[in-house]
Short mmCIF file of C-alpha atoms in Angstrom, two decimals:
data_model
loop_
_atom_site.label_atom_id
_atom_site.label_comp_id
_atom_site.label_asym_id
_atom_site.label_seq_id
_atom_site.Cartn_x
_atom_site.Cartn_y
_atom_site.Cartn_z
CA UNK A 1 -116.90 52.11 338.93
CA UNK A 2 -115.26 50.88 336.12
CA UNK A 3 -111.48 49.54 336.41
CA UNK A 4 -109.70 49.30 332.94
CA UNK A 5 -106.04 49.07 331.56
CA UNK A 6 -105.16 51.92 329.15
CA UNK A 7 -102.50 51.48 326.77
CA UNK A 8 -99.53 53.67 327.05
CA UNK A 9 -100.30 54.65 330.76
CA UNK A 10 -98.73 52.44 333.60
CA UNK A 11 -101.43 53.45 336.19
CA UNK A 12 -104.97 52.12 336.78
CA UNK A 13 -107.98 54.42 335.79
CA UNK A 14 -111.20 55.03 337.63
CA UNK A 15 -114.03 56.44 335.71
CA UNK A 16 -116.72 57.79 337.93
CA UNK A 17 -120.10 59.03 336.43
CA UNK A 18 -120.74 62.74 337.13
CA UNK A 19 -123.94 64.72 337.18
CA UNK A 20 -126.21 63.62 334.48
CA UNK A 21 -123.60 61.05 333.30
CA UNK A 22 -123.11 63.14 329.99
CA UNK A 23 -121.71 66.59 330.75
CA UNK A 24 -119.10 65.97 333.47
CA UNK A 25 -117.12 63.30 334.99
CA UNK A 26 -114.04 62.42 337.05
CA UNK A 27 -110.97 60.56 335.99
CA UNK A 28 -108.67 59.37 338.53
CA UNK A 29 -104.82 58.51 337.56
CA UNK A 30 -103.03 57.36 340.76
CA UNK A 31 -101.68 60.51 342.32
CA UNK A 32 -103.39 62.69 339.66
CA UNK A 33 -107.12 63.53 340.07
CA UNK A 34 -108.56 64.83 336.63
CA UNK A 35 -111.86 66.32 335.76
CA UNK A 36 -113.49 66.33 332.50
CA UNK A 37 -116.21 68.84 331.01
CA UNK A 38 -117.98 69.55 327.74
CA UNK A 39 -117.74 73.12 326.06
CA UNK A 40 -120.81 74.67 324.55
CA UNK A 41 -119.78 73.20 321.31
CA UNK A 42 -119.53 69.74 322.95
CA UNK A 43 -115.72 69.96 322.83
CA UNK A 44 -114.45 67.68 325.70
CA UNK A 45 -111.39 69.06 327.89
CA UNK A 46 -109.64 67.71 331.00
CA UNK A 47 -108.37 69.32 334.03
CA UNK A 48 -105.69 68.29 336.18
CA UNK A 49 -106.29 69.71 339.79
CA UNK A 50 -102.72 68.80 340.93
CA UNK A 51 -100.77 70.31 338.35
CA UNK A 52 -103.34 72.93 337.20
CA UNK A 53 -102.98 71.59 333.44
CA UNK A 54 -106.11 71.99 331.26
CA UNK A 55 -105.74 70.07 327.89
CA UNK A 56 -107.98 68.83 325.00
CA UNK A 57 -106.33 65.61 324.79
CA UNK A 58 -107.97 62.76 327.03
CA UNK A 59 -105.45 61.73 329.44
CA UNK A 60 -106.36 58.03 328.93
CA UNK A 61 -105.17 58.27 325.36
CA UNK A 62 -102.06 59.98 325.94
CA UNK A 63 -98.85 58.17 325.16
CA UNK A 64 -97.24 59.74 328.22
CA UNK A 65 -98.11 62.44 330.59
CA UNK A 66 -96.03 65.52 331.19
CA UNK A 67 -95.99 65.31 334.98
CA UNK A 68 -93.56 68.38 335.44
CA UNK A 69 -95.70 71.06 337.43
CA UNK A 70 -96.05 74.52 336.11
CA UNK A 71 -94.24 77.36 338.09
CA UNK A 72 -96.30 78.76 341.00
CA UNK A 73 -99.29 80.83 339.82
CA UNK A 74 -99.22 79.41 336.32
CA UNK A 75 -102.22 77.74 334.38
CA UNK A 76 -102.67 76.08 331.18
CA UNK A 77 -105.59 76.93 328.93
CA UNK A 78 -106.72 76.16 325.32
CA UNK A 79 -108.15 78.63 322.82
CA UNK A 80 -111.51 77.56 320.93
CA UNK A 81 -109.09 76.18 318.31
CA UNK A 82 -107.62 73.80 320.78
CA UNK A 83 -104.30 75.67 320.89
CA UNK A 84 -102.66 75.66 324.38
CA UNK A 85 -101.68 78.82 326.00
CA UNK A 86 -100.27 79.82 329.46
CA UNK A 87 -101.83 82.16 331.98
CA UNK A 88 -99.42 83.68 334.67
CA UNK A 89 -101.60 84.83 337.25
CA UNK A 90 -98.88 86.70 339.38
CA UNK A 91 -98.35 89.07 336.48
CA UNK A 92 -101.75 88.79 334.89
CA UNK A 93 -100.38 87.87 331.52
CA UNK A 94 -100.70 85.43 328.85
CA UNK A 95 -98.42 83.39 326.52
CA UNK A 96 -98.15 80.55 323.90
CA UNK A 97 -94.81 79.70 325.15
CA UNK A 98 -94.68 76.97 327.83
CA UNK A 99 -92.67 78.21 330.79
CA UNK A 100 -91.38 74.70 331.24
CA UNK A 101 -89.69 74.32 328.01
CA UNK A 102 -89.61 77.90 326.41
CA UNK A 103 -91.20 76.61 323.32
CA UNK A 104 -94.14 77.79 321.69
CA UNK A 105 -97.42 75.65 321.04
CA UNK A 106 -96.66 76.00 317.44
CA UNK A 107 -94.19 73.30 317.14
CA UNK A 108 -93.90 73.50 313.00
CA UNK A 109 -93.93 77.41 313.01
CA UNK A 110 -92.14 80.12 314.37
CA UNK A 111 -92.29 80.74 318.12
CA UNK A 112 -94.77 83.58 319.53
CA UNK A 113 -92.98 86.53 320.50
CA UNK A 114 -93.95 87.43 324.07
CA UNK A 115 -92.39 89.60 326.59
CA UNK A 116 -92.33 89.35 330.52
CA UNK A 117 -91.66 91.94 332.81
CA UNK A 118 -88.40 91.64 334.64
CA UNK A 119 -89.76 90.07 337.91
CA UNK A 120 -91.71 87.48 335.83
CA UNK A 121 -88.43 86.53 334.16
CA UNK A 122 -86.72 86.22 337.16
CA UNK A 123 -89.34 84.27 338.65
CA UNK A 124 -89.04 81.68 335.79
CA UNK A 125 -85.35 81.50 335.87
CA UNK A 126 -85.15 81.03 339.82
CA UNK A 127 -87.76 78.12 339.22
CA UNK A 128 -85.53 76.43 336.63
CA UNK A 129 -82.51 76.93 338.96
CA UNK A 130 -84.37 75.02 341.64
CA UNK A 131 -85.04 72.23 339.33
CA UNK A 132 -81.26 71.95 338.30
CA UNK A 133 -80.10 72.25 341.75
CA UNK A 134 -78.27 69.02 343.23
CA UNK A 135 -78.88 67.72 346.63
CA UNK A 136 -76.64 68.07 349.65
CA UNK A 137 -73.89 70.91 349.94
CA UNK A 138 -70.35 71.62 349.23
CA UNK A 139 -67.67 73.14 351.49
CA UNK A 140 -65.62 76.02 350.34
CA UNK A 141 -63.04 76.97 352.88
CA UNK A 142 -61.02 80.26 352.39
CA UNK A 143 -58.91 82.70 354.36
CA UNK A 144 -59.44 86.18 353.83
CA UNK A 145 -55.84 86.93 353.05
CA UNK A 146 -55.63 84.50 350.18
CA UNK A 147 -59.11 84.70 349.16
CA UNK A 148 -58.36 84.59 345.35
CA UNK A 149 -56.02 81.46 345.31
CA UNK A 150 -57.86 79.71 347.87
CA UNK A 151 -61.04 80.09 346.11
CA UNK A 152 -59.40 79.23 342.61
CA UNK A 153 -58.13 75.98 343.89
CA UNK A 154 -61.41 74.74 345.59
CA UNK A 155 -63.59 75.87 342.83
CA UNK A 156 -61.58 74.18 340.02
CA UNK A 157 -61.51 70.88 342.22
CA UNK A 158 -65.37 70.35 341.92
CA UNK A 159 -67.30 69.14 338.90
CA UNK A 160 -69.50 71.96 337.25
CA UNK A 161 -72.58 69.80 338.44
CA UNK A 162 -71.37 69.88 342.19
CA UNK A 163 -71.21 73.71 341.94
CA UNK A 164 -75.13 73.39 341.58
CA UNK A 165 -75.10 72.21 345.26
CA UNK A 166 -75.97 74.38 348.22
CA UNK A 167 -72.76 76.33 349.19
CA UNK A 168 -71.36 76.16 352.47
CA UNK A 169 -68.44 78.83 352.86
CA UNK A 170 -66.32 78.72 355.76
CA UNK A 171 -63.68 81.33 356.76
CA UNK A 172 -61.46 79.67 359.47
CA UNK A 173 -61.75 81.22 363.00
CA UNK A 174 -65.37 82.44 361.82
CA UNK A 175 -67.11 79.06 361.88
CA UNK A 176 -70.79 79.35 362.12
CA UNK A 177 -73.94 78.02 360.17
CA UNK A 178 -74.24 79.59 356.70
CA UNK A 179 -77.88 80.43 356.15
CA UNK A 180 -76.71 82.40 352.86
CA UNK A 181 -75.01 85.52 354.49
CA UNK A 182 -71.30 84.20 354.41
CA UNK A 183 -71.74 82.83 350.84
CA UNK A 184 -73.31 86.25 350.01
CA UNK A 185 -70.24 87.97 351.59
CA UNK A 186 -67.84 85.44 349.81
CA UNK A 187 -69.28 86.30 346.45
CA UNK A 188 -69.08 89.99 347.07
CA UNK A 189 -65.44 90.07 348.04
CA UNK A 190 -64.15 87.35 345.58
CA UNK A 191 -65.93 89.44 342.70
CA UNK A 192 -63.85 92.44 343.90
CA UNK A 193 -60.82 90.41 343.71
CA UNK A 194 -61.02 88.48 340.46
CA UNK A 195 -62.44 91.37 338.48
CA UNK A 196 -59.88 93.86 339.69
CA UNK A 197 -57.98 95.45 336.78
CA UNK A 198 -54.82 95.20 338.68
CA UNK A 199 -54.64 91.56 337.96
CA UNK A 200 -54.49 92.23 334.31
CA UNK A 201 -57.10 89.85 333.50
CA UNK A 202 -59.81 92.65 332.90
CA UNK A 203 -59.62 96.25 331.81
CA UNK A 204 -62.20 99.21 332.04
CA UNK A 205 -64.25 99.51 328.89
CA UNK A 206 -63.38 103.12 328.30
CA UNK A 207 -61.96 106.33 329.80
CA UNK A 208 -65.37 107.31 331.23
CA UNK A 209 -66.90 103.61 331.40
CA UNK A 210 -65.86 101.57 334.43
CA UNK A 211 -67.62 98.46 333.12
CA UNK A 212 -65.28 95.66 332.65
CA UNK A 213 -64.08 93.62 329.47
CA UNK A 214 -61.32 91.18 328.96
CA UNK A 215 -57.84 92.70 328.81
CA UNK A 216 -56.04 91.67 325.60
CA UNK A 217 -52.60 91.76 327.36
CA UNK A 218 -53.99 89.17 329.98
CA UNK A 219 -51.74 86.54 328.21
CA UNK A 220 -48.83 88.02 330.34
CA UNK A 221 -50.01 85.83 332.94
CA UNK A 222 -49.28 82.22 332.03
CA UNK A 223 -52.09 80.83 333.77
CA UNK A 224 -54.56 83.40 332.54
CA UNK A 225 -56.76 80.88 330.52
CA UNK A 226 -57.20 78.85 333.88
CA UNK A 227 -58.33 81.90 335.64
CA UNK A 228 -60.62 82.76 333.03
CA UNK A 229 -62.30 79.25 333.44
CA UNK A 230 -62.43 79.79 337.20
CA UNK A 231 -64.10 83.19 336.58
CA UNK A 232 -66.49 81.55 334.46
CA UNK A 233 -67.58 79.35 336.89
CA UNK A 234 -67.73 81.89 339.52
CA UNK A 235 -70.18 84.15 337.31
CA UNK A 236 -72.35 81.08 336.66
CA UNK A 237 -72.51 80.14 340.30
CA UNK A 238 -73.39 83.90 341.25
CA UNK A 239 -76.34 83.50 338.65
CA UNK A 240 -77.38 80.09 339.55
CA UNK A 241 -77.38 80.85 343.39
CA UNK A 242 -78.86 84.31 343.27
CA UNK A 243 -76.02 86.19 344.79
CA UNK A 244 -74.62 89.49 343.65
CA UNK A 245 -71.16 90.56 342.44
CA UNK A 246 -69.30 93.80 343.07
CA UNK A 247 -68.86 95.18 339.84
CA UNK A 248 -70.07 94.40 336.47
CA UNK A 249 -69.30 93.85 332.63
CA UNK A 250 -69.69 95.92 329.58
CA UNK A 251 -73.10 95.45 327.97
CA UNK A 252 -71.36 93.61 324.58
CA UNK A 253 -70.03 91.17 327.18
CA UNK A 254 -73.30 90.38 328.63
CA UNK A 255 -74.59 89.76 325.15
CA UNK A 256 -71.82 87.31 324.64
CA UNK A 257 -73.12 85.33 327.78
CA UNK A 258 -76.49 85.16 326.31
CA UNK A 259 -75.05 83.91 323.02
CA UNK A 260 -76.45 87.11 321.19
CA UNK A 261 -74.67 88.56 318.26
CA UNK A 262 -72.76 91.99 318.95
CA UNK A 263 -72.35 94.50 316.03
CA UNK A 264 -71.61 98.25 315.42
CA UNK A 265 -74.41 99.56 317.53
CA UNK A 266 -72.97 97.89 320.48
CA UNK A 267 -69.69 99.84 320.31
CA UNK A 268 -71.56 103.03 321.26
CA UNK A 269 -71.78 101.77 324.96
CA UNK A 270 -68.03 101.14 325.17
CA UNK A 271 -66.29 103.66 322.73
CA UNK A 272 -68.41 106.39 321.44
CA UNK A 273 -65.57 108.19 319.64
CA UNK A 274 -64.70 105.15 317.76
CA UNK A 275 -68.41 104.41 316.93
CA UNK A 276 -69.03 108.00 315.74
CA UNK A 277 -66.05 107.71 313.36
CA UNK A 278 -67.39 104.61 311.94
CA UNK A 279 -70.94 106.26 311.59
CA UNK A 280 -69.36 109.20 309.95
CA UNK A 281 -67.55 106.69 307.27
CA UNK A 282 -70.97 104.95 306.90
CA UNK A 283 -72.73 108.14 305.99
CA UNK A 284 -70.17 109.90 304.08
CA UNK A 285 -68.61 109.60 300.64
CA UNK A 286 -64.98 108.50 301.74
CA UNK A 287 -63.50 108.71 298.19
CA UNK A 288 -64.78 112.30 297.84
CA UNK A 289 -63.11 113.12 301.15
CA UNK A 290 -59.95 111.70 299.83
CA UNK A 291 -59.43 109.33 302.68
CA UNK A 292 -56.79 106.65 302.33
CA UNK A 293 -57.92 103.86 304.67
CA UNK A 294 -56.80 100.27 304.61
CA UNK A 295 -58.33 96.89 306.03
CA UNK A 296 -55.79 97.16 308.97
CA UNK A 297 -55.87 98.86 312.21
CA UNK A 298 -53.24 100.03 314.78
CA UNK A 299 -53.30 98.47 318.22
CA UNK A 300 -51.56 99.20 321.47
CA UNK A 301 -50.63 96.47 323.85
CA UNK A 302 -48.42 97.18 326.82
CA UNK A 303 -47.34 100.30 325.36
CA UNK A 304 -46.43 98.90 322.16
CA UNK A 305 -48.11 99.77 318.91
CA UNK A 306 -48.71 96.95 316.32
CA UNK A 307 -50.45 97.00 312.98
CA UNK A 308 -53.35 94.26 312.85
CA UNK A 309 -54.69 93.17 309.38
CA UNK A 310 -58.52 92.81 309.65
CA UNK A 311 -58.50 90.51 306.78
CA UNK A 312 -55.74 88.63 305.01
CA UNK A 313 -53.49 91.12 303.27
CA UNK A 314 -55.45 93.61 304.54
CA UNK A 315 -52.75 96.37 304.78
CA UNK A 316 -52.86 96.38 301.11
CA UNK A 317 -56.56 96.47 300.61
CA UNK A 318 -57.87 100.03 300.16
CA UNK A 319 -61.16 100.85 301.91
CA UNK A 320 -63.67 102.36 299.17
CA UNK A 321 -67.33 103.01 298.96
CA UNK A 322 -67.86 99.71 297.46
CA UNK A 323 -66.40 97.71 300.27
CA UNK A 324 -66.82 100.22 303.18
CA UNK A 325 -69.70 98.40 304.48
CA UNK A 326 -67.39 95.24 304.89
CA UNK A 327 -64.69 97.40 306.45
CA UNK A 328 -67.26 98.73 309.06
CA UNK A 329 -68.47 95.46 310.09
CA UNK A 330 -65.13 93.79 310.44
CA UNK A 331 -63.52 96.70 312.28
CA UNK A 332 -66.56 96.94 314.65
CA UNK A 333 -66.28 93.07 315.29
CA UNK A 334 -62.62 93.52 316.04
CA UNK A 335 -63.02 96.50 318.53
CA UNK A 336 -65.50 94.46 320.48
CA UNK A 337 -63.33 91.32 320.64
CA UNK A 338 -59.71 92.66 320.06
CA UNK A 339 -58.01 89.68 319.98
CA UNK A 340 -59.43 87.92 323.10
CA UNK A 341 -61.06 85.05 321.33
CA UNK A 342 -58.92 82.63 323.14
CA UNK A 343 -59.65 83.92 326.40
CA UNK A 344 -63.43 84.45 325.74
CA UNK A 345 -63.48 80.83 324.81
CA UNK A 346 -61.82 79.72 328.04
CA UNK A 347 -64.34 82.06 329.81
CA UNK A 348 -67.36 80.24 328.49
CA UNK A 349 -65.92 76.80 328.65
CA UNK A 350 -67.83 75.56 331.72
CA UNK A 351 -70.72 78.05 331.79
CA UNK A 352 -73.29 75.72 330.21
CA UNK A 353 -72.31 72.76 332.39
CA UNK A 354 -73.26 74.92 335.48
CA UNK A 355 -76.06 76.95 334.03
CA UNK A 356 -77.31 76.28 330.78
CA UNK A 357 -77.61 79.51 328.47
CA UNK A 358 -81.05 78.40 327.37
CA UNK A 359 -82.56 79.49 330.92
CA UNK A 360 -81.03 83.00 330.12
CA UNK A 361 -82.84 83.49 326.96
CA UNK A 362 -85.47 85.83 328.02
CA UNK A 363 -83.18 88.36 329.55
CA UNK A 364 -81.52 91.14 327.45
CA UNK A 365 -78.10 92.39 328.23
CA UNK A 366 -79.10 95.18 330.56
CA UNK A 367 -81.79 92.74 332.61
CA UNK A 368 -78.65 90.34 332.90
CA UNK A 369 -76.58 92.88 334.46
CA UNK A 370 -79.48 93.84 337.03
CA UNK A 371 -79.60 89.87 337.67
CA UNK A 372 -75.86 89.65 338.21
CA UNK A 373 -75.08 92.73 340.00
CA UNK A 374 -78.26 94.00 341.63
CA UNK A 375 -80.10 97.42 341.04
CA UNK A 376 -79.60 100.59 343.21
CA UNK A 377 -82.86 102.55 343.87
CA UNK A 378 -82.87 105.61 341.59
CA UNK A 379 -83.15 109.12 343.43
CA UNK A 380 -86.06 110.51 341.32
CA UNK A 381 -85.64 113.99 342.84
CA UNK A 382 -81.99 114.05 341.82
CA UNK A 383 -82.61 112.69 338.20
CA UNK A 384 -85.21 115.33 337.73
CA UNK A 385 -83.19 118.04 339.16
CA UNK A 386 -80.27 117.56 337.14
CA UNK A 387 -81.80 116.77 333.71
CA UNK A 388 -81.62 119.08 330.97
CA UNK A 389 -83.95 120.01 328.03
CA UNK A 390 -83.53 120.59 324.30
CA UNK A 391 -86.43 122.29 322.70
CA UNK A 392 -88.44 121.64 325.55
CA UNK A 393 -88.61 123.52 328.94
CA UNK A 394 -89.26 122.02 332.38
CA UNK A 395 -92.75 123.36 332.06
CA UNK A 396 -93.60 121.68 328.74
CA UNK A 397 -96.53 119.55 328.85
CA UNK A 398 -94.61 116.64 327.41
CA UNK A 399 -91.90 116.95 330.22
CA UNK A 400 -94.31 117.15 333.13
CA UNK A 401 -95.93 113.97 331.52
CA UNK A 402 -92.75 112.13 331.38
CA UNK A 403 -91.82 112.70 334.92
CA UNK A 404 -95.24 111.82 336.02
CA UNK A 405 -94.75 108.32 333.97
CA UNK A 406 -91.43 107.93 335.71
CA UNK A 407 -93.03 108.35 339.12
CA UNK A 408 -95.65 105.63 338.04
CA UNK A 409 -93.37 102.83 336.90
CA UNK A 410 -91.04 100.62 338.97
CA UNK A 411 -87.42 100.96 339.44
CA UNK A 412 -86.40 98.23 336.87
CA UNK A 413 -88.29 100.00 334.09
CA UNK A 414 -86.76 103.36 335.41
CA UNK A 415 -83.33 101.78 334.63
CA UNK A 416 -84.04 101.32 331.28
CA UNK A 417 -84.65 104.97 330.76
CA UNK A 418 -81.70 106.28 332.71
CA UNK A 419 -78.18 105.50 331.24
CA UNK A 420 -75.45 106.22 333.69
CA UNK A 421 -72.68 107.99 332.24
CA UNK A 422 -70.40 111.15 332.59
CA UNK A 423 -73.02 113.36 330.86
CA UNK A 424 -76.22 114.64 332.29
CA UNK A 425 -79.50 112.91 331.18
CA UNK A 426 -80.88 115.04 328.31
CA UNK A 427 -84.60 114.98 326.84
CA UNK A 428 -84.80 116.34 323.28
CA UNK A 429 -87.82 117.13 321.14
CA UNK A 430 -87.36 115.03 317.98
CA UNK A 431 -89.98 113.62 315.46
CA UNK A 432 -93.50 113.48 315.00
CA UNK A 433 -96.07 112.34 317.43
CA UNK A 434 -96.74 108.92 315.87
CA UNK A 435 -92.78 108.19 316.14
CA UNK A 436 -91.42 106.16 318.96
CA UNK A 437 -88.85 107.42 321.64
CA UNK A 438 -85.18 106.82 320.98
CA UNK A 439 -82.50 106.53 323.42
CA UNK A 440 -78.75 107.55 322.43
CA UNK A 441 -76.54 105.92 325.23
CA UNK A 442 -73.32 107.86 323.95
CA UNK A 443 -74.98 111.19 324.79
CA UNK A 444 -77.18 110.00 327.70
CA UNK A 445 -80.05 111.41 325.65
CA UNK A 446 -83.69 110.53 325.18
CA UNK A 447 -85.38 111.62 321.94
CA UNK A 448 -89.05 112.43 322.86
CA UNK A 449 -91.45 113.35 320.18
CA UNK A 450 -94.19 115.83 321.03
CA UNK A 451 -97.12 113.55 321.86
CA UNK A 452 -100.65 115.16 322.35
CA UNK A 453 -101.68 113.36 325.41
CA UNK A 454 -100.33 111.52 328.54
CA UNK A 455 -101.87 108.29 327.59
CA UNK A 456 -100.10 108.45 324.23
CA UNK A 457 -96.81 109.32 325.67
CA UNK A 458 -97.12 106.53 328.47
CA UNK A 459 -98.18 103.92 325.70
CA UNK A 460 -95.14 104.82 323.47
CA UNK A 461 -92.57 104.74 326.41
CA UNK A 462 -94.07 101.20 327.90
CA UNK A 463 -93.86 99.78 324.31
CA UNK A 464 -90.37 100.56 323.82
CA UNK A 465 -89.20 99.70 327.41
CA UNK A 466 -90.99 96.28 327.67
CA UNK A 467 -90.91 95.20 323.87
CA UNK A 468 -87.61 96.47 322.57
CA UNK A 469 -84.07 95.66 323.38
CA UNK A 470 -81.75 98.41 323.77
CA UNK A 471 -84.66 100.95 323.38
CA UNK A 472 -83.94 101.52 319.80
CA UNK A 473 -80.49 102.89 320.80
CA UNK A 474 -78.14 104.24 318.65
#
């Protein structure tokens, strides 16, 4: 046994000759047993049996060791070129992205695009929430009659980091050990209060859309910015502690939480009429139609109509064929924000302090909604019974294949196919067999090309469900 000091490593190393003394040997670093072997090409790699990490670099020559373990069920391996990649044995998938850092092995190049299914993303997210959790707990004592104000006063009295501690929620007169059930009830009840449009902080996204968005008239409450900071903390806490809330936001709002850009297509889910009018402007020659439009728009707040310039002196700038793309972009941005920039800034002020947005980067808007609000089991029989078809019939082979596919996938994937709305779900025959399916959220319609086999239909649908955000929606 040889004992030696190795530069850059504080621990003592013990080198044990293995079988034959040439092909394998064990290196023990105090608390971390390593095994080294040769490949067929005489390459030497090391395996740490505690952290399940495999690496080309000799641990005795490392400047420092990454001792943070991989999530449960994960393993690190290397390609024949020595490039590290990661195996998720839970989902039987591989990726070049390190689940501990979210970064690709190609440090000097673009990150490798990799898509997890929803369950794997949630597992990764929960792992990091556990790593960020603070020790001990905090007490939140509230009464049911004054739930809003009690919760506001106490949540705002804690530092953002304190809100990562385990929650001990107490309703006076109902004391008992909180194993999660009381906290779960508190999140549900409080979300019903703070997100209630009657408080004028939020409003419904549209006439037939009961998702919430920030109310432009919320300024009538002099403390509205403080309340938005409070609600921001509450939402971040719900995500961090894995609790569901009673109601949800519009998809563009979830994209803002994810720090993703919003644009024209996002309008379709909250204001389909306005979206369609902008699409008409985009696709037609407005000068030939003799439309007189300016870079200004009328808005109604508390029953009063006011004119709003979309750019300086916009009321005097005519929209033409030459500048209509700029008009569409600006007016879409306005419709999605509608003068609530100050409220939005207040809402997100403490979010990162409680839950860094980087840990949500793998979710899209729809997945974030499920993470925050949960998901109801879809009634397949009811869905199929009320579906309608254009240029297909119930007995068309593509339709029969579609419902066979729906029965085989899990509930999360079904949610990506089904968009809840006032109109019935419609499948329309559109395109050629080499086209991808396309979803129109505005009309609750799925464009399904006439595929020639079930395998082809399954492949195309799985591709757009798992690898495209928004399903190529229009």
